[in-house]
mmCIF file of C-alpha atoms in Angstrom:
data_model
loop_
_atom_site.group_PDB
_atom_site.id
_atom_site.type_symbol
_atom_site.label_atom_id
_atom_site.label_comp_id
_atom_site.label_asym_id
_atom_site.label_seq_id
_atom_site.Cartn_x
_atom_site.Cartn_y
_atom_site.Cartn_z
ATOM 1 C CA MET P 1 0.000 0.000 0.000
ATOM 2 C CA GLN P 2 1.480 3.321 -1.057
ATOM 3 C CA ARG P 3 2.065 5.877 1.666
ATOM 4 C CA SER P 4 -0.070 9.026 1.431
ATOM 5 C CA LEU P 5 1.751 12.148 0.319
ATOM 6 C CA PRO P 6 2.788 14.433 3.201
ATOM 7 C CA SER P 7 1.907 18.122 3.203
ATOM 8 C CA TYR P 8 4.455 20.320 1.454
ATOM 9 C CA ALA P 9 4.962 23.778 -0.013
ATOM 10 C CA PHE P 10 7.190 25.161 -2.755
ATOM 11 C CA VAL P 11 9.746 27.876 -1.973
ATOM 12 C CA ILE P 12 10.846 29.639 -5.163
ATOM 13 C CA PRO P 13 13.389 32.495 -5.233
ATOM 14 C CA THR P 14 13.052 34.790 -8.236
ATOM 15 C CA LEU P 15 14.875 37.592 -9.977
ATOM 16 C CA ASN P 16 13.432 38.776 -13.315
ATOM 17 C CA GLU P 17 12.034 35.365 -14.269
ATOM 18 C CA ARG P 18 8.425 36.322 -14.981
ATOM 19 C CA GLU P 19 7.977 34.274 -18.149
ATOM 20 C CA ALA P 20 9.392 31.038 -16.743
ATOM 21 C CA LEU P 21 7.688 31.592 -13.381
ATOM 22 C CA SER P 22 4.304 32.033 -15.078
ATOM 23 C CA GLU P 23 4.658 28.613 -16.714
ATOM 24 C CA LEU P 24 5.960 27.096 -13.488
ATOM 25 C CA LEU P 25 3.036 28.344 -11.395
ATOM 26 C CA GLY P 26 0.664 26.913 -13.959
ATOM 27 C CA ARG P 27 2.176 23.452 -13.415
ATOM 28 C CA VAL P 28 2.214 23.234 -9.613
ATOM 29 C CA GLY P 29 -1.564 23.040 -9.282
ATOM 30 C CA ASP P 30 -3.017 24.163 -5.960
ATOM 31 C CA ILE P 31 0.065 23.303 -3.880
ATOM 32 C CA PRO P 32 1.063 26.285 -1.678
ATOM 33 C CA VAL P 33 3.889 28.340 -3.184
ATOM 34 C CA ILE P 34 6.068 30.923 -1.473
ATOM 35 C CA VAL P 35 7.754 33.207 -4.002
ATOM 36 C CA VAL P 36 10.708 35.166 -2.619
ATOM 37 C CA ASP P 37 11.488 38.001 -5.000
ATOM 38 C CA ASP P 38 14.687 40.042 -4.903
ATOM 39 C CA GLY P 39 13.466 43.213 -6.587
ATOM 40 C CA SER P 40 12.455 41.998 -10.051
ATOM 41 C CA SER P 41 11.705 44.743 -12.568
ATOM 42 C CA ASP P 42 9.886 42.574 -15.121
ATOM 43 C CA GLY P 43 6.442 42.406 -13.523
ATOM 44 C CA THR P 44 7.022 39.305 -11.405
ATOM 45 C CA GLN P 45 5.160 40.804 -8.448
ATOM 46 C CA GLU P 46 2.081 41.584 -10.552
ATOM 47 C CA LEU P 47 2.114 38.044 -11.915
ATOM 48 C CA VAL P 48 2.083 36.536 -8.440
ATOM 49 C CA LEU P 49 -0.400 38.805 -6.685
ATOM 50 C CA GLY P 50 -3.985 37.541 -6.677
ATOM 51 C CA ARG P 51 -3.156 33.841 -6.944
ATOM 52 C CA PRO P 52 -4.836 32.150 -3.963
ATOM 53 C CA ASN P 53 -2.144 29.529 -3.377
ATOM 54 C CA VAL P 54 0.832 31.878 -3.793
ATOM 55 C CA THR P 55 2.452 34.028 -1.115
ATOM 56 C CA LEU P 56 4.842 36.783 -2.231
ATOM 57 C CA ILE P 57 7.772 37.859 -0.072
ATOM 58 C CA GLU P 58 9.145 41.002 -1.705
ATOM 59 C CA ARG P 59 12.659 41.822 -0.464
ATOM 60 C CA GLY P 60 13.292 44.775 -2.771
ATOM 61 C CA ARG P 61 16.917 44.073 -3.629
ATOM 62 C CA ARG P 62 19.241 41.216 -4.454
ATOM 63 C CA MET P 63 19.989 39.521 -1.123
ATOM 64 C CA GLY P 64 21.131 36.066 -2.188
ATOM 65 C CA LEU P 65 19.807 32.657 -3.078
ATOM 66 C CA VAL P 66 20.278 30.878 0.243
ATOM 67 C CA SER P 67 18.788 33.703 2.300
ATOM 68 C CA ALA P 68 15.764 33.602 -0.026
ATOM 69 C CA TYR P 69 15.266 29.913 0.753
ATOM 70 C CA LEU P 70 15.539 30.576 4.467
ATOM 71 C CA ASP P 71 13.198 33.584 4.391
ATOM 72 C CA GLY P 72 10.593 31.498 2.571
ATOM 73 C CA MET P 73 10.841 28.606 5.010
ATOM 74 C CA ARG P 74 10.900 30.990 7.988
ATOM 75 C CA TRP P 75 7.674 32.618 6.834
ATOM 76 C CA ALA P 76 6.003 29.222 6.424
ATOM 77 C CA LEU P 77 7.142 28.023 9.850
ATOM 78 C CA GLU P 78 5.987 31.207 11.573
ATOM 79 C CA SER P 79 2.657 31.228 9.724
ATOM 80 C CA GLY P 80 1.643 27.965 11.394
ATOM 81 C CA ALA P 81 0.797 26.310 8.064
ATOM 82 C CA GLY P 82 2.055 22.943 9.341
ATOM 83 C CA HIS P 83 3.861 21.797 6.186
ATOM 84 C CA GLU P 84 5.944 18.661 6.724
ATOM 85 C CA TYR P 85 8.282 19.355 3.807
ATOM 86 C CA PHE P 86 9.513 22.292 1.733
ATOM 87 C CA VAL P 87 10.408 21.904 -1.939
ATOM 88 C CA VAL P 88 13.025 24.478 -2.930
ATOM 89 C CA MET P 89 13.525 25.062 -6.631
ATOM 90 C CA ASP P 90 14.640 27.739 -9.090
ATOM 91 C CA GLY P 91 12.113 29.888 -10.878
ATOM 92 C CA ASP P 92 13.898 29.879 -14.242
ATOM 93 C CA GLY P 93 12.349 26.694 -15.657
ATOM 94 C CA GLN P 94 15.362 24.431 -15.206
ATOM 95 C CA HIS P 95 13.685 22.340 -12.497
ATOM 96 C CA ASP P 96 10.686 20.162 -13.315
ATOM 97 C CA PRO P 97 7.928 20.623 -10.690
ATOM 98 C CA SER P 98 6.130 17.457 -11.792
ATOM 99 C CA ILE P 99 8.634 15.261 -9.936
ATOM 100 C CA ALA P 100 8.252 17.176 -6.651
ATOM 101 C CA PRO P 101 5.600 14.752 -5.307
ATOM 102 C CA ASP P 102 7.946 11.821 -6.011
ATOM 103 C CA MET P 103 10.779 13.590 -4.221
ATOM 104 C CA VAL P 104 8.579 14.347 -1.198
ATOM 105 C CA ARG P 105 7.327 10.756 -1.067
ATOM 106 C CA PHE P 106 10.924 9.536 -1.388
ATOM 107 C CA ALA P 107 11.941 11.778 1.535
ATOM 108 C CA ALA P 108 9.133 10.414 3.686
ATOM 109 C CA GLU P 109 9.856 6.778 2.814
ATOM 110 C CA ARG P 110 13.599 7.161 3.492
ATOM 111 C CA GLY P 111 13.173 9.295 6.592
ATOM 112 C CA ALA P 112 15.378 11.909 4.923
ATOM 113 C CA ASP P 113 15.752 15.463 6.178
ATOM 114 C CA LEU P 114 17.219 16.573 2.871
ATOM 115 C CA VAL P 115 16.626 15.093 -0.574
ATOM 116 C CA ILE P 116 18.792 16.605 -3.292
ATOM 117 C CA GLY P 117 17.632 16.496 -6.882
ATOM 118 C CA SER P 118 20.810 15.043 -8.322
ATOM 119 C CA ARG P 119 22.104 15.198 -11.862
ATOM 120 C CA TYR P 120 24.928 12.768 -11.128
ATOM 121 C CA VAL P 121 23.248 9.675 -9.698
ATOM 122 C CA PRO P 122 21.948 6.890 -11.974
ATOM 123 C CA GLY P 123 18.938 8.233 -13.849
ATOM 124 C CA GLY P 124 20.028 11.866 -13.501
ATOM 125 C CA ASP P 125 20.884 14.085 -16.469
ATOM 126 C CA PRO P 126 22.916 17.348 -16.443
ATOM 127 C CA ASN P 127 22.436 18.109 -20.132
ATOM 128 C CA GLY P 128 20.663 21.412 -19.480
ATOM 129 C CA PHE P 129 24.120 22.819 -18.813
ATOM 130 C CA GLY P 130 26.327 24.227 -21.508
ATOM 131 C CA PRO P 131 29.811 22.683 -21.797
ATOM 132 C CA VAL P 132 31.525 25.286 -19.580
ATOM 133 C CA ARG P 133 28.911 25.090 -16.830
ATOM 134 C CA ARG P 134 29.027 21.302 -17.001
ATOM 135 C CA VAL P 135 32.781 21.293 -16.380
ATOM 136 C CA ILE P 136 32.432 23.791 -13.520
ATOM 137 C CA SER P 137 29.670 21.707 -11.958
ATOM 138 C CA ARG P 138 31.624 18.457 -12.231
ATOM 139 C CA VAL P 139 34.787 19.957 -10.754
ATOM 140 C CA ALA P 140 32.840 21.649 -7.955
ATOM 141 C CA ASN P 141 31.130 18.415 -6.940
ATOM 142 C CA VAL P 142 34.308 16.337 -7.128
ATOM 143 C CA LEU P 143 36.005 18.861 -4.840
ATOM 144 C CA PHE P 144 33.079 18.664 -2.438
ATOM 145 C CA ARG P 145 33.253 14.874 -2.261
ATOM 146 C CA LEU P 146 37.004 15.012 -1.696
ATOM 147 C CA SER P 147 36.753 17.698 0.974
ATOM 148 C CA PHE P 148 33.657 16.763 2.975
ATOM 149 C CA ASP P 149 32.145 13.639 4.447
ATOM 150 C CA ALA P 150 28.501 13.670 3.355
ATOM 151 C CA GLY P 151 29.133 11.430 0.317
ATOM 152 C CA VAL P 152 26.826 13.539 -1.884
ATOM 153 C CA ARG P 153 27.373 13.549 -5.641
ATOM 154 C CA ASP P 154 25.522 16.768 -6.472
ATOM 155 C CA ALA P 155 25.930 19.128 -3.541
ATOM 156 C CA THR P 156 25.460 22.225 -5.726
ATOM 157 C CA SER P 157 21.987 21.309 -6.981
ATOM 158 C CA GLY P 158 19.304 23.838 -6.035
ATOM 159 C CA TYR P 159 16.355 21.449 -6.424
ATOM 160 C CA ARG P 160 15.824 20.110 -2.915
ATOM 161 C CA VAL P 161 13.297 18.828 -0.421
ATOM 162 C CA TYR P 162 13.806 19.831 3.218
ATOM 163 C CA SER P 163 11.983 18.226 6.115
ATOM 164 C CA ARG P 164 10.367 20.500 8.664
ATOM 165 C CA ARG P 165 13.085 19.489 11.140
ATOM 166 C CA ALA P 166 15.829 20.523 8.697
ATOM 167 C CA ALA P 167 14.049 23.810 7.932
ATOM 168 C CA GLU P 168 13.746 24.655 11.631
ATOM 169 C CA TYR P 169 17.422 23.835 12.142
ATOM 170 C CA LEU P 170 18.578 26.011 9.230
ATOM 171 C CA VAL P 171 16.372 28.950 10.180
ATOM 172 C CA GLY P 172 17.807 28.766 13.692
ATOM 173 C CA HIS P 173 21.374 28.176 12.491
ATOM 174 C CA PRO P 174 21.698 29.972 9.147
ATOM 175 C CA PRO P 175 24.794 29.212 7.048
ATOM 176 C CA ARG P 176 27.487 31.858 6.860
ATOM 177 C CA ASN P 177 27.675 31.759 3.084
ATOM 178 C CA GLY P 178 25.193 32.536 0.357
ATOM 179 C CA GLY P 179 24.960 31.302 -3.219
ATOM 180 C CA HIS P 180 26.564 28.022 -4.217
ATOM 181 C CA ALA P 181 28.952 28.082 -1.258
ATOM 182 C CA GLY P 182 25.913 28.326 0.984
ATOM 183 C CA GLN P 183 24.286 25.411 -0.816
ATOM 184 C CA VAL P 184 27.180 23.098 -0.019
ATOM 185 C CA GLU P 185 27.545 24.541 3.483
ATOM 186 C CA ILE P 186 23.943 23.513 4.145
ATOM 187 C CA VAL P 187 24.723 19.949 3.075
ATOM 188 C CA GLU P 188 27.708 19.798 5.420
ATOM 189 C CA MET P 189 25.752 21.429 8.272
ATOM 190 C CA LEU P 190 22.886 18.952 8.077
ATOM 191 C CA HIS P 191 25.280 16.024 7.746
ATOM 192 C CA SER P 192 27.245 17.198 10.793
ATOM 193 C CA ALA P 193 23.968 17.590 12.711
ATOM 194 C CA GLY P 194 23.230 13.902 12.117
ATOM 195 C CA MET P 195 20.425 14.416 9.613
ATOM 196 C CA ARG P 196 19.799 11.938 6.815
ATOM 197 C CA ILE P 197 20.634 13.108 3.289
ATOM 198 C CA GLU P 198 19.522 11.302 0.139
ATOM 199 C CA GLU P 199 19.710 12.002 -3.589
ATOM 200 C CA PHE P 200 16.957 11.641 -6.186
ATOM 201 C CA PRO P 201 17.695 11.589 -9.931
ATOM 202 C CA ILE P 202 16.536 14.601 -11.940
ATOM 203 C CA ARG P 203 16.868 15.847 -15.494
ATOM 204 C CA PHE P 204 18.238 19.366 -15.599
ATOM 205 C CA GLY P 205 16.455 21.582 -18.142
ATOM 206 C CA ARG P 206 17.630 24.651 -19.984
ATOM 207 C CA ARG P 207 17.005 28.091 -18.527
ATOM 208 C CA GLY P 208 13.663 29.543 -19.566
ATOM 209 C CA SER P 209 14.298 33.170 -18.595
ATOM 210 C CA GLY P 210 15.952 35.371 -15.981
ATOM 211 C CA GLU P 211 19.515 35.987 -14.954
ATOM 212 C CA SER P 212 22.077 33.338 -14.070
ATOM 213 C CA LYS P 213 22.978 33.384 -10.387
ATOM 214 C CA LEU P 214 26.453 31.970 -11.052
ATOM 215 C CA GLY P 215 29.230 34.484 -11.611
ATOM 216 C CA ALA P 216 32.962 34.678 -11.062
ATOM 217 C CA GLY P 217 32.440 35.860 -7.482
ATOM 218 C CA GLU P 218 30.178 32.900 -6.735
ATOM 219 C CA ILE P 219 32.729 30.460 -8.147
ATOM 220 C CA TRP P 220 35.557 32.047 -6.137
ATOM 221 C CA ARG P 221 33.581 31.959 -2.862
ATOM 222 C CA TYR P 222 32.685 28.342 -3.480
ATOM 223 C CA PHE P 223 36.272 27.208 -3.952
ATOM 224 C CA VAL P 224 37.487 29.251 -0.965
ATOM 225 C CA PHE P 225 34.811 27.625 1.211
ATOM 226 C CA VAL P 226 35.601 24.093 0.062
ATOM 227 C CA LEU P 227 39.360 24.489 0.449
ATOM 228 C CA THR P 228 39.230 26.209 3.847
ATOM 229 C CA ARG P 229 36.299 24.434 5.524
ATOM 230 C CA GLY P 230 36.754 20.883 4.263
ATOM 231 C CA ASN P 231 39.261 18.185 5.102
ATOM 232 C CA LEU P 232 42.138 19.536 3.015
ATOM 233 C CA TRP P 233 43.548 21.869 5.683
ATOM 234 C CA LYS P 234 43.339 19.085 8.275
ATOM 235 C CA TYR P 235 45.183 16.744 5.932
ATOM 236 C CA ALA P 236 47.901 19.373 5.360
ATOM 237 C CA LEU P 237 48.267 19.966 9.106
ATOM 238 C CA VAL P 238 48.595 16.236 9.746
ATOM 239 C CA GLY P 239 51.218 16.063 6.996
ATOM 240 C CA LEU P 240 53.265 18.803 8.655
ATOM 241 C CA SER P 241 53.119 16.975 11.971
ATOM 242 C CA GLY P 242 54.331 13.847 10.144
ATOM 243 C CA VAL P 243 57.353 15.795 8.877
ATOM 244 C CA ALA P 244 58.142 16.739 12.484
ATOM 245 C CA VAL P 245 57.870 13.080 13.551
ATOM 246 C CA ASN P 246 60.109 12.012 10.675
ATOM 247 C CA GLU P 247 62.792 14.613 11.418
ATOM 248 C CA GLY P 248 62.677 14.024 15.173
ATOM 249 C CA LEU P 249 63.070 10.251 14.894
ATOM 250 C CA LEU P 250 65.820 10.586 12.326
ATOM 251 C CA ALA P 251 67.750 12.948 14.612
ATOM 252 C CA LEU P 252 67.225 10.567 17.520
ATOM 253 C CA LEU P 253 68.204 7.363 15.688
ATOM 254 C CA SER P 254 70.918 8.444 13.259
ATOM 255 C CA PRO P 255 73.781 8.585 15.820
ATOM 256 C CA HIS P 256 73.043 4.994 16.865
ATOM 257 C CA VAL P 257 71.593 3.236 13.798
ATOM 258 C CA TYR P 258 72.816 2.748 10.230
ATOM 259 C CA PRO P 259 71.591 5.914 8.396
ATOM 260 C CA VAL P 260 69.502 4.123 5.730
ATOM 261 C CA LEU P 261 67.789 1.994 8.386
ATOM 262 C CA ALA P 262 67.224 5.058 10.585
ATOM 263 C CA ASP P 263 65.660 6.895 7.644
ATOM 264 C CA ALA P 264 63.418 3.897 6.799
ATOM 265 C CA ILE P 265 62.189 3.706 10.402
ATOM 266 C CA ALA P 266 61.563 7.455 10.490
ATOM 267 C CA VAL P 267 59.636 7.401 7.184
ATOM 268 C CA GLU P 268 57.444 4.438 8.163
ATOM 269 C CA SER P 269 56.809 5.885 11.631
ATOM 270 C CA SER P 270 55.663 9.192 10.122
ATOM 271 C CA ILE P 271 53.373 7.324 7.704
ATOM 272 C CA LEU P 272 51.761 5.423 10.590
ATOM 273 C CA TRP P 273 51.513 8.645 12.606
ATOM 274 C CA ASN P 274 49.736 10.351 9.719
ATOM 275 C CA PHE P 275 47.418 7.387 9.332
ATOM 276 C CA ALA P 276 46.379 7.458 12.988
ATOM 277 C CA LEU P 277 45.574 11.186 12.901
ATOM 278 C CA ASN P 278 43.795 11.058 9.544
ATOM 279 C CA ASP P 279 41.724 8.069 10.629
ATOM 280 C CA SER P 280 40.710 9.565 13.966
ATOM 281 C CA TRP P 281 40.437 13.253 12.991
ATOM 282 C CA THR P 282 40.708 14.304 9.348
ATOM 283 C CA PHE P 283 38.222 11.768 7.987
ATOM 284 C CA ARG P 284 36.398 11.037 11.229
ATOM 285 C CA GLY P 285 33.025 11.920 9.691
ATOM 286 C CA ARG P 286 33.227 9.269 6.968
ATOM 287 C CA ARG P 287 31.189 6.081 7.202
ATOM 288 C CA LEU P 288 34.027 3.696 7.878
ATOM 289 C CA ARG P 289 34.406 0.230 9.310
ATOM 290 C CA ARG P 290 35.916 0.694 12.747
ATOM 291 C CA ASP P 291 36.714 -2.950 13.419
ATOM 292 C CA LEU P 292 40.281 -4.285 13.230
ATOM 293 C CA ARG P 293 39.884 -5.510 9.655
ATOM 294 C CA GLY P 294 38.701 -2.120 8.432
ATOM 295 C CA ILE P 295 41.488 -0.264 10.227
ATOM 296 C CA LEU P 296 44.171 -2.617 8.912
ATOM 297 C CA ARG P 297 42.821 -2.335 5.386
ATOM 298 C CA ARG P 298 42.960 1.470 5.484
ATOM 299 C CA ALA P 299 46.416 1.394 7.071
ATOM 300 C CA TYR P 300 47.699 -0.839 4.268
ATOM 301 C CA LEU P 301 46.175 1.356 1.545
ATOM 302 C CA HIS P 302 47.447 4.525 3.204
ATOM 303 C CA ASN P 303 50.936 3.082 3.424
ATOM 304 C CA ALA P 304 50.877 2.121 -0.256
ATOM 305 C CA ALA P 305 49.587 5.561 -1.289
ATOM 306 C CA SER P 306 52.233 7.286 0.828
ATOM 307 C CA LEU P 307 55.068 5.261 -0.686
ATOM 308 C CA ALA P 308 53.680 5.877 -4.170
ATOM 309 C CA GLY P 309 53.613 9.587 -3.341
ATOM 310 C CA LEU P 310 57.268 9.381 -2.342
ATOM 311 C CA ALA P 311 58.054 7.780 -5.696
ATOM 312 C CA ILE P 312 56.155 10.569 -7.480
ATOM 313 C CA ASN P 313 58.099 13.185 -5.533
ATOM 314 C CA VAL P 314 61.429 11.656 -6.547
ATOM 315 C CA GLY P 315 60.300 11.055 -10.137
ATOM 316 C CA VAL P 316 59.075 14.628 -10.675
ATOM 317 C CA PHE P 317 62.272 15.988 -9.112
ATOM 318 C CA ALA P 318 64.451 13.832 -11.383
ATOM 319 C CA LEU P 319 62.468 14.750 -14.514
ATOM 320 C CA LEU P 320 62.554 18.486 -13.838
ATOM 321 C CA SER P 321 66.246 18.329 -12.968
ATOM 322 C CA LEU P 322 66.947 16.663 -16.325
ATOM 323 C CA LEU P 323 65.002 19.504 -17.992
ATOM 324 C CA GLY P 324 67.258 22.041 -16.356
ATOM 325 C CA VAL P 325 64.966 23.239 -13.554
ATOM 326 C CA GLY P 326 66.764 24.312 -10.386
ATOM 327 C CA ALA P 327 66.937 21.817 -7.540
ATOM 328 C CA LEU P 328 64.884 23.846 -5.040
ATOM 329 C CA LEU P 329 62.070 24.562 -7.485
ATOM 330 C CA ALA P 330 62.093 20.992 -8.780
ATOM 331 C CA ASN P 331 61.857 19.728 -5.212
ATOM 332 C CA LEU P 332 58.916 22.044 -4.413
ATOM 333 C CA VAL P 333 57.030 20.924 -7.520
ATOM 334 C CA GLY P 334 57.732 17.295 -6.616
ATOM 335 C CA ILE P 335 56.427 17.839 -3.096
ATOM 336 C CA ALA P 336 53.275 19.534 -4.424
ATOM 337 C CA ALA P 337 52.661 16.710 -6.908
ATOM 338 C CA ALA P 338 53.160 14.068 -4.224
ATOM 339 C CA PHE P 339 50.882 15.907 -1.762
ATOM 340 C CA SER P 340 48.121 16.258 -4.368
ATOM 341 C CA PHE P 341 48.371 12.585 -5.266
ATOM 342 C CA ARG P 342 48.281 11.466 -1.631
ATOM 343 C CA TYR P 343 45.295 13.650 -0.819
ATOM 344 C CA LEU P 344 43.337 12.452 -3.846
ATOM 345 C CA MET P 345 44.105 8.850 -2.947
ATOM 346 C CA SER P 346 43.333 9.368 0.725
ATOM 347 C CA SER P 347 40.031 11.180 0.305
ATOM 348 C CA GLY P 348 38.845 9.456 -2.855
ATOM 349 C CA PHE P 349 40.025 5.907 -2.128
ATOM 350 C CA VAL P 350 41.570 5.084 1.265
ATOM 351 C CA TRP P 351 38.933 6.884 3.336
ATOM 352 C CA LEU P 352 36.152 6.907 0.762
ATOM 353 C CA GLY P 353 34.147 4.520 2.946
ATOM 354 C CA ASP P 354 34.116 0.816 3.686
ATOM 355 C CA ARG P 355 30.332 0.428 3.680
#
């Protein structure tokens, strides 16, 4: 027996998207809609006013995508409407409202606090993007998966279903960032709060009208957020501590042990030190097997990746030296190449998740 559909409302931010919004409102039926408009000059307000199922929140100026979502959900929560879920989508025609009931039902069946309409899970389709936007989207989502622990494939998607619990949490604890950085911050916030996140396949359509919300500033803020708030800085800090362990042991052992053996012990000790810190701190939020077999498996893979990184360091140094690059610069490039390789292997393979 199929579960009845829970109560939900649409939250749609708009900015000069009258034409696409008109078509969108004609397709949602009598479901409640909260339109949050950031000062459109194309008649959006006139289009919305007078529709019995539509509430207009007019903010007068461009205040950001994420804050529009939150203002819409805040209004619904304070109005006492009692909606169990909120469907957030763009007003430019790229999101198909006909699949919203399926996404809400999916959220209820899975007990999910956030369902992301994903272009990158089986059945999803990102073809509404042009080639440049598609590359940007792919890179952005790969970086998110490498830097955070939620395991989400399409963290930048704006088509989402939030449970009432998630909405109350976000209204009470708003993200620091807006735009696409805010979108991924929300995913990480809800994951860290212990809320269940799922993905539902969607087809991404082409923009009907309005202005793109993605600019150079948005892209820059996104990458700054991912690189400074994710696991990368933790991994780098652990690596520096491993250098200290290596140097300290080498200084301690070298007067008493054959130098090559002392160096081998120091290198392996620093690798194991890094593993312990990465396993217990850097990637602590990942869904990992914590039994002895899981730990030993990750330790083995980490050791192999670390030694391969050492080989890359030496190989890049030797190649650049043969090409006439100075020793110091060649060494720095080799270190950077080895670090990048180790981080990609660690985040995308060693600590990707055992279950």
